[in-house]
Coordinates of C-alpha atoms in Angstrom, one line a residue:
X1 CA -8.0 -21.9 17.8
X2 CA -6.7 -20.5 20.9
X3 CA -8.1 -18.2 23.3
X4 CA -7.9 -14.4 23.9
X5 CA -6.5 -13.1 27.3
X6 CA -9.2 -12.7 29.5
X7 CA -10.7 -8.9 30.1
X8 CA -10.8 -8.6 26.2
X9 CA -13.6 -8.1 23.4
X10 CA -14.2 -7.8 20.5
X11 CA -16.5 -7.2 17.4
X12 CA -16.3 -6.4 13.2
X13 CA -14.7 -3.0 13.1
X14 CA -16.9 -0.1 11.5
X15 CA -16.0 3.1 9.3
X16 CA -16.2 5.2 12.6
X17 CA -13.3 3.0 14.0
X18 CA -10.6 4.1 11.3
X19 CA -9.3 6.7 13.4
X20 CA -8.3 4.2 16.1
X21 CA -7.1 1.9 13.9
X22 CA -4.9 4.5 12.4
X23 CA -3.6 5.4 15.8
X24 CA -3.0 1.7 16.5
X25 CA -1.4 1.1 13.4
X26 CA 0.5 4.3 14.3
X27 CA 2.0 3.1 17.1
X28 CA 3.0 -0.6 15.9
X29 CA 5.3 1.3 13.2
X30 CA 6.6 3.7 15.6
X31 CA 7.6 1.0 17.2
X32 CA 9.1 -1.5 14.9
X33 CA 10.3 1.0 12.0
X34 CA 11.2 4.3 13.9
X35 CA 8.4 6.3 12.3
X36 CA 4.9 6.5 11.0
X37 CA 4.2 5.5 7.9
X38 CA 0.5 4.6 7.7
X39 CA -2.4 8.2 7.3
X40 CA -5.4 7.8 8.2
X41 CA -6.7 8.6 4.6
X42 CA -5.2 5.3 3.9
X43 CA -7.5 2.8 5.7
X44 CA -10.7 5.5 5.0
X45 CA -10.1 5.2 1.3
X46 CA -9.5 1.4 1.3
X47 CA -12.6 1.1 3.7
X48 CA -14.8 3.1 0.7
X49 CA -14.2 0.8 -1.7
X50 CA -17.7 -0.8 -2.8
X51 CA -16.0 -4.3 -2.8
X52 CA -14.9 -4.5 0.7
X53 CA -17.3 -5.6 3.1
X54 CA -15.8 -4.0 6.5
X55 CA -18.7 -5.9 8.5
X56 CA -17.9 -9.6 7.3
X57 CA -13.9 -9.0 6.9
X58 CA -12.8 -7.2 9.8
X59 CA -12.4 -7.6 13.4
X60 CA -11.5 -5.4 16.3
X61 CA -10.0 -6.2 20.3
X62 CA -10.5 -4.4 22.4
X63 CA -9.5 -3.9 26.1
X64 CA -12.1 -1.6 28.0
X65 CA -12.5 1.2 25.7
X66 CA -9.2 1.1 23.7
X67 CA -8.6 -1.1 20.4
X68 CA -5.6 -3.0 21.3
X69 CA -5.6 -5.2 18.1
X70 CA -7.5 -5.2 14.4
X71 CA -7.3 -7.6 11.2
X72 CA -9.1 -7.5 8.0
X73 CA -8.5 -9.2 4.8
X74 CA -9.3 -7.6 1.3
X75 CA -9.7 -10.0 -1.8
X76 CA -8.6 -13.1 -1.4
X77 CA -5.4 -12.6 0.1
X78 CA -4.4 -9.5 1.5
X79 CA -5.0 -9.5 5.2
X80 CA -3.3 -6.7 7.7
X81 CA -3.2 -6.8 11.2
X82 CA -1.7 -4.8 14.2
X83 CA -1.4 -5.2 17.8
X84 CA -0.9 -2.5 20.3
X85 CA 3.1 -3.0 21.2
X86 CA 1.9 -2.8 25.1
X87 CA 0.3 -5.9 24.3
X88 CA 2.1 -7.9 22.6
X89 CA 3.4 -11.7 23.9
X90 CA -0.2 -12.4 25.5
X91 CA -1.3 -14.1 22.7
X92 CA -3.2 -11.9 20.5
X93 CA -1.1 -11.8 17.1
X94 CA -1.6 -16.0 17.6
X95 CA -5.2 -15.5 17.7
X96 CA -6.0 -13.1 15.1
X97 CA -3.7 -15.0 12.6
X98 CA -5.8 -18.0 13.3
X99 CA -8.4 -15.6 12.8
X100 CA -7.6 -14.8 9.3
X101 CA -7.2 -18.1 7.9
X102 CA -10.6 -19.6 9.1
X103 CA -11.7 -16.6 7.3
X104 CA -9.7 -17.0 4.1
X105 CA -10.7 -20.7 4.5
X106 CA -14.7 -19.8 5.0
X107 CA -14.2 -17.5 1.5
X108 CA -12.1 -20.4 -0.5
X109 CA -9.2 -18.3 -0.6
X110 CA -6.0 -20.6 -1.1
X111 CA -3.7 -18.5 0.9
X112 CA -3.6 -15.4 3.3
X113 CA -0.7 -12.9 3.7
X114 CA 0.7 -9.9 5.1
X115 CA 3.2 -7.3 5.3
X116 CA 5.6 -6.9 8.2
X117 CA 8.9 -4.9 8.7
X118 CA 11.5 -7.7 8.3
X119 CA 12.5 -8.9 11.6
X120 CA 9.9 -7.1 13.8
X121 CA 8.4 -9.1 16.2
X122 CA 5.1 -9.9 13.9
X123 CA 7.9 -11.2 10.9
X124 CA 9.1 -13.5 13.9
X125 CA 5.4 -14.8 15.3
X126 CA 4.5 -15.3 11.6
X127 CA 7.5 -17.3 11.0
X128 CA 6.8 -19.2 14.0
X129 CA 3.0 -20.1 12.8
X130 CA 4.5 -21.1 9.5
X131 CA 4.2 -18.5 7.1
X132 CA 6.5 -18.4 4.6
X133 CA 8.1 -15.4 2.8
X134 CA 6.4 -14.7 -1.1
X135 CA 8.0 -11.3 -1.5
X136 CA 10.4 -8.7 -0.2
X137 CA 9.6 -5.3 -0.6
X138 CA 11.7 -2.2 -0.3
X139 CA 10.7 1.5 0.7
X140 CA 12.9 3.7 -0.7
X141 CA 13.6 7.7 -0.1
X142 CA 14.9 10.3 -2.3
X143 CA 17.1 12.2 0.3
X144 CA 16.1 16.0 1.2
X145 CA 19.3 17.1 -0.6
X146 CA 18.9 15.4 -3.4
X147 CA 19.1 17.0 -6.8
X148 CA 16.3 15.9 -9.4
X149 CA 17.9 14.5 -12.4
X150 CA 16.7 15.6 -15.5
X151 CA 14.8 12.8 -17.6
X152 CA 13.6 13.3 -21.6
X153 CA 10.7 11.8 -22.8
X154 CA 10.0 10.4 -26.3
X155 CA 9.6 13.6 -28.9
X156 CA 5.9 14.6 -28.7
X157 CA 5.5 13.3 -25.1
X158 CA 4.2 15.2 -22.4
X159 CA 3.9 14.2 -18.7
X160 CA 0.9 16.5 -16.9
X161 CA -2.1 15.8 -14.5
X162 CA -4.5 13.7 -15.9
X163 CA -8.1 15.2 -17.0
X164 CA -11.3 13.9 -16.0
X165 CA -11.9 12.3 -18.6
X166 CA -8.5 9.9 -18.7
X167 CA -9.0 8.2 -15.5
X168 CA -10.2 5.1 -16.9
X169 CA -7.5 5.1 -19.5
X170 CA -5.5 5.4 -16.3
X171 CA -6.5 3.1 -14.5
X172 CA -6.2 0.6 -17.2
X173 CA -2.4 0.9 -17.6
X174 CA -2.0 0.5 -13.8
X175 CA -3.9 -2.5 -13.8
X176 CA -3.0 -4.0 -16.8
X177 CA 0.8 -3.6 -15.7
X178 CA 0.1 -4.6 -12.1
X179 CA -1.6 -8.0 -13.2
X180 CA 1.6 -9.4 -15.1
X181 CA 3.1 -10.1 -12.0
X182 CA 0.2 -9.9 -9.0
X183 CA -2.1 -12.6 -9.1
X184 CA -5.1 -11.8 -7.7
X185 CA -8.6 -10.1 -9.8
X186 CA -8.6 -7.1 -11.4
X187 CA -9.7 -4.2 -9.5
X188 CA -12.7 -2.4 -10.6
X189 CA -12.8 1.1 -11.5
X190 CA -15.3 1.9 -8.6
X191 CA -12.6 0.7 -6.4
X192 CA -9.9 2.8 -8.3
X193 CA -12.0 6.4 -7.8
X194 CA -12.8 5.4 -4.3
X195 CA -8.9 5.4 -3.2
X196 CA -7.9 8.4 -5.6
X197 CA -10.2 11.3 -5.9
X198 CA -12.4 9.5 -3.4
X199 CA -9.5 9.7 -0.8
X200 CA -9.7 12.5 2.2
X201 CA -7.3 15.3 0.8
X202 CA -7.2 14.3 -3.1
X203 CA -6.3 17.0 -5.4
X204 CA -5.9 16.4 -9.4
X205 CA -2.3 17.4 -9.5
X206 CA -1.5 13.7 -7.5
X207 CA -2.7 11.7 -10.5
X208 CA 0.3 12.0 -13.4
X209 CA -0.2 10.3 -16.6
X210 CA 2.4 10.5 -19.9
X211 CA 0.9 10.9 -22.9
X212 CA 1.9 9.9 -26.4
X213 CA 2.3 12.3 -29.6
X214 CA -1.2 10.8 -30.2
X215 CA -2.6 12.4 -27.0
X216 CA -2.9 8.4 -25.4
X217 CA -2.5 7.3 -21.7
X218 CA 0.6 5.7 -22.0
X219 CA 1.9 6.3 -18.2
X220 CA 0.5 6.8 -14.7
X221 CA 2.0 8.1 -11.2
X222 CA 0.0 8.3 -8.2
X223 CA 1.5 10.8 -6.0
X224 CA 0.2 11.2 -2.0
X225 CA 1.4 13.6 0.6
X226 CA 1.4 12.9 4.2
X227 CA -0.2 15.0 6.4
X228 CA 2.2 16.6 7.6
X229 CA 2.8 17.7 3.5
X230 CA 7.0 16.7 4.7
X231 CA 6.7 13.6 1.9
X232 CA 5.5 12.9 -1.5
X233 CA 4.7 9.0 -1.8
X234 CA 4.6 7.8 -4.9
X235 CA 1.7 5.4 -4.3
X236 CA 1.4 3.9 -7.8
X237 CA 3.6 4.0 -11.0
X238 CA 2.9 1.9 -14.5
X239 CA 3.7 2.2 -18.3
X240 CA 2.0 0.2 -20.8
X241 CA 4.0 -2.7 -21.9
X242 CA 4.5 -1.7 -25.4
X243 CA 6.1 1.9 -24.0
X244 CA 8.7 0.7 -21.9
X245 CA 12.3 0.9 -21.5
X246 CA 12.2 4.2 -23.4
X247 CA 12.8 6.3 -20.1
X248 CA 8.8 7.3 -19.5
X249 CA 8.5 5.7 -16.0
X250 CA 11.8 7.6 -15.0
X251 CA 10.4 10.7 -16.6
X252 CA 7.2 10.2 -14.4
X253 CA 9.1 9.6 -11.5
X254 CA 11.0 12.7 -12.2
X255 CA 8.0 15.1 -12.2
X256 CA 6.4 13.2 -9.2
X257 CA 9.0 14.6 -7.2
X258 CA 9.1 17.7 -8.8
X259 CA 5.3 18.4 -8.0
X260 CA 5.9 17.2 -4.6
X261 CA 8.4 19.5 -4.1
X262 CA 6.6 22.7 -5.7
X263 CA 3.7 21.9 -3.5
X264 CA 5.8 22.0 -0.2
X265 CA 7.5 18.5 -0.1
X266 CA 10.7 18.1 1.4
X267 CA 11.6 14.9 0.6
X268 CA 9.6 11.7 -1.7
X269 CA 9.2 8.1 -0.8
X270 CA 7.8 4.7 -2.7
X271 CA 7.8 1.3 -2.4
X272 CA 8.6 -1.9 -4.7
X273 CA 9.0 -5.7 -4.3
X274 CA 10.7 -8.4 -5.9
X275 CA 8.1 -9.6 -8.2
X276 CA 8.7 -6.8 -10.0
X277 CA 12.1 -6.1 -11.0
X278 CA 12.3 -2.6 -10.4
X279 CA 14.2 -1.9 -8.0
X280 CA 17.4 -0.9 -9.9
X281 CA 15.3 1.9 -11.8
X282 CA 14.3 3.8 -8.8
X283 CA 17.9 3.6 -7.7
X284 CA 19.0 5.3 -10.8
X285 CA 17.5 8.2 -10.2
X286 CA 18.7 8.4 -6.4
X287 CA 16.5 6.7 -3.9
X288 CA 18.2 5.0 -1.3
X289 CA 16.2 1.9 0.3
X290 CA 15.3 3.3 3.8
X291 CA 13.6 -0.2 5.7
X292 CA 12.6 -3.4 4.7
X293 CA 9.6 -5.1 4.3
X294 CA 8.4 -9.1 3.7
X295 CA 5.0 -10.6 2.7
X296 CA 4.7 -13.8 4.7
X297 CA 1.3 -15.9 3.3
X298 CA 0.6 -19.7 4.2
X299 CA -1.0 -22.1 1.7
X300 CA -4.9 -23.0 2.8
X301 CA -4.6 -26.1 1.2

C-alpha cells in the first residue's frame, strides 16, 4: 500500500465530523459537476443507521486542522470517497482506494465500488487502479418551466402521504422492487426510519405511497428538498411488481413534483441507472438528463 504525503493524519471519522465531510464533499462536486449536490442531512442520516459502524468503516485525512480526504464503505460494497480538489495528484485518492479494498477484503466482501461523475478526475484514477465500470447512472431535472403532465391512476386509486402506520408496508415495496436488480442484503426497517423520518428536516408530506381500491401500499416516492427548498429530489420511487405498467409510478412521479412545487420548489431532480431500465419513463414525463454518473467496483477475488 503506498504512502500518504508527509504532514498528513488521519483517524476513523466520527458523527461530529459530518459537517466537514459535507463541506468536503461540497467542494469535490463543485468542482467536477458545476454544483452541489450532496446536504448534509445526507451523510447524518446514513451515519444513524444502526448497521453502520462509522468507527470500524470510515477514515478521515487530515492536513493540520482541515479534512482534506474521507472514505467509508457501507454493506459490503458501497464505499464513497472525496478528496479536497487542492489536493488532488499527491497521492491521496491512490491511498484511500487501497484503503478500501483491504477493508472490503478484511469483511469478505467480493468487490468495492463507487460513484463518480463520468470523466472527473476520480473516474480517471479509478480507471487507472483497475476498476471497472458495473453501472451508469443518470441525474435527471424537470426544467423550472416545465408544465406537470397530468397522469390517471387505476379507478379507486389514490396517491397521498403515507400514515404512520404504512411505513413498513412502504418500505417493503421499495425493497422488494430494489432487490430484483441490486444485489446486496436487504435493508432493515431500523435502517429505513433512520434515513426518512429520522433524517434532519423530515416532514410526512416527503413520503408518497399509491394506494389500491383496497386501501394497500402498492407505490412509494420519497421526496427530499435541499436546503435551500430550490429542488425536490425524488430520492426513492417503487411499485410492487404485480402493479406495474399501469401508469402508477408516473402518477407518483407526477404528484412528487407537484408537492415539491406547492411547498416552494422551483424545479425537481432524481437519479436512475442502467440496471434498472427506467430511464425512458422519467423521460416521458419531461426530465432531461443533467450529468452523468458511473459506478466503478473491482473484483476482491
Amino acid at each position: 500500500m503506498p504512502d500518504l504525503p508527509e504532514g498528513l493524519t488521519t483517524r476513523p471519522l466520527q458523527r461530529s465530523d459530518a459537517h466537514d465531510v459535507f463541506v468536503l464533499m461540497a467542494a469535490q462536486e463543485q468542482e467536477d459537476i458545476g454544483h452541489v449536490a450532496i446536504e448534509e442531512a445526507d451523510i447524518v442520516s446514513d451515519w444513524a443507521k444502526p448497521s453502520h459502524d462509522l468507527g470500524a468503516r470510515s477514515i478521515g485525512v487530515w492536513d493540520g486542522d482541515t479534512l482534506v480526504a474521507y472514505a467509508e464503505l457501507m454493506g459490503a460494497d458501497r464505499a464513497d470517497t472525496s478528496v479536497l480538489p487542492s489536493h488532488r495528484g499527491r497521492g491521496i485518492g491512490t491511498w484511500l482506494a487501497h484503503w478500501l479494498v483491504d477493508l472490503g477484503r478484511s469483511l469478505g466482501s467480493s468487490v468495492v465500488g463507487m460513484p463518480v461523475p463520468q470523466g472527473s478526475p476520480g473516474d480517471r484514477l479509478l480507471e487507472e487502479l483497475g476498476f471497472r465500470v458495473r453501472w451508469t447512472s443518470w441525474v435527471l431535472k424537470l426544467p423550472e418551466s416545465a408544465t406537470i403532465p397530468e397522469r390517471a391512476l387505476p379507478e379507486g386509486y389514490v396517491v397521498r402521504t403515507a400514515g404512520p402506520d404504512e411505513l413498513r408496508a412502504a418500505h417493503d415495496v421499495l425493497e422488494d422492487a430494489f432487490l430484483e436488480w441490486s444485489v446486496r442484503d436487504r435493508e432493515t426497517f431500523e435502517d429505513f426510519a433512520a434515513a426518512t423520518s429520522g433524517r434532519p428536516g423530515f416532514e410526512p408530506w416527503n413520503l408518497r405511497v399509491a394506494l389500491d381500491e383496497g386501501g394497500a401500499v402498492v407505490g412509494v416516492s420519497l421526496v427530499l428538498v435541499s436546503d435551500d427548498g430550490a429542488t425536490a429530489y425524488v430520492d426513492r420511487l417503487a411499485v410492487r411488481r404485480d402493479q406495474r405498467n399501469r401508469g402508477i409510478a408516473q402518477a407518483l412521479l407526477v404528484d412528487s413534483f407537484a408537492r415539491g412545487r406547492e411547498h416552494g420548489t422551483r424545479t425537481s431532480e432524481l437519479s436512475t441507472d442502467s440496471r434498472t431500465g427506467a430511464l425512458p419513463m422519467y423521460e416521458r414525463v419531461g426530465m432531461m438528463v443533467d450529468h452523468v454518473w458511473v459506478n466503478r467496483g473491482i473484483d476482491l477475488d
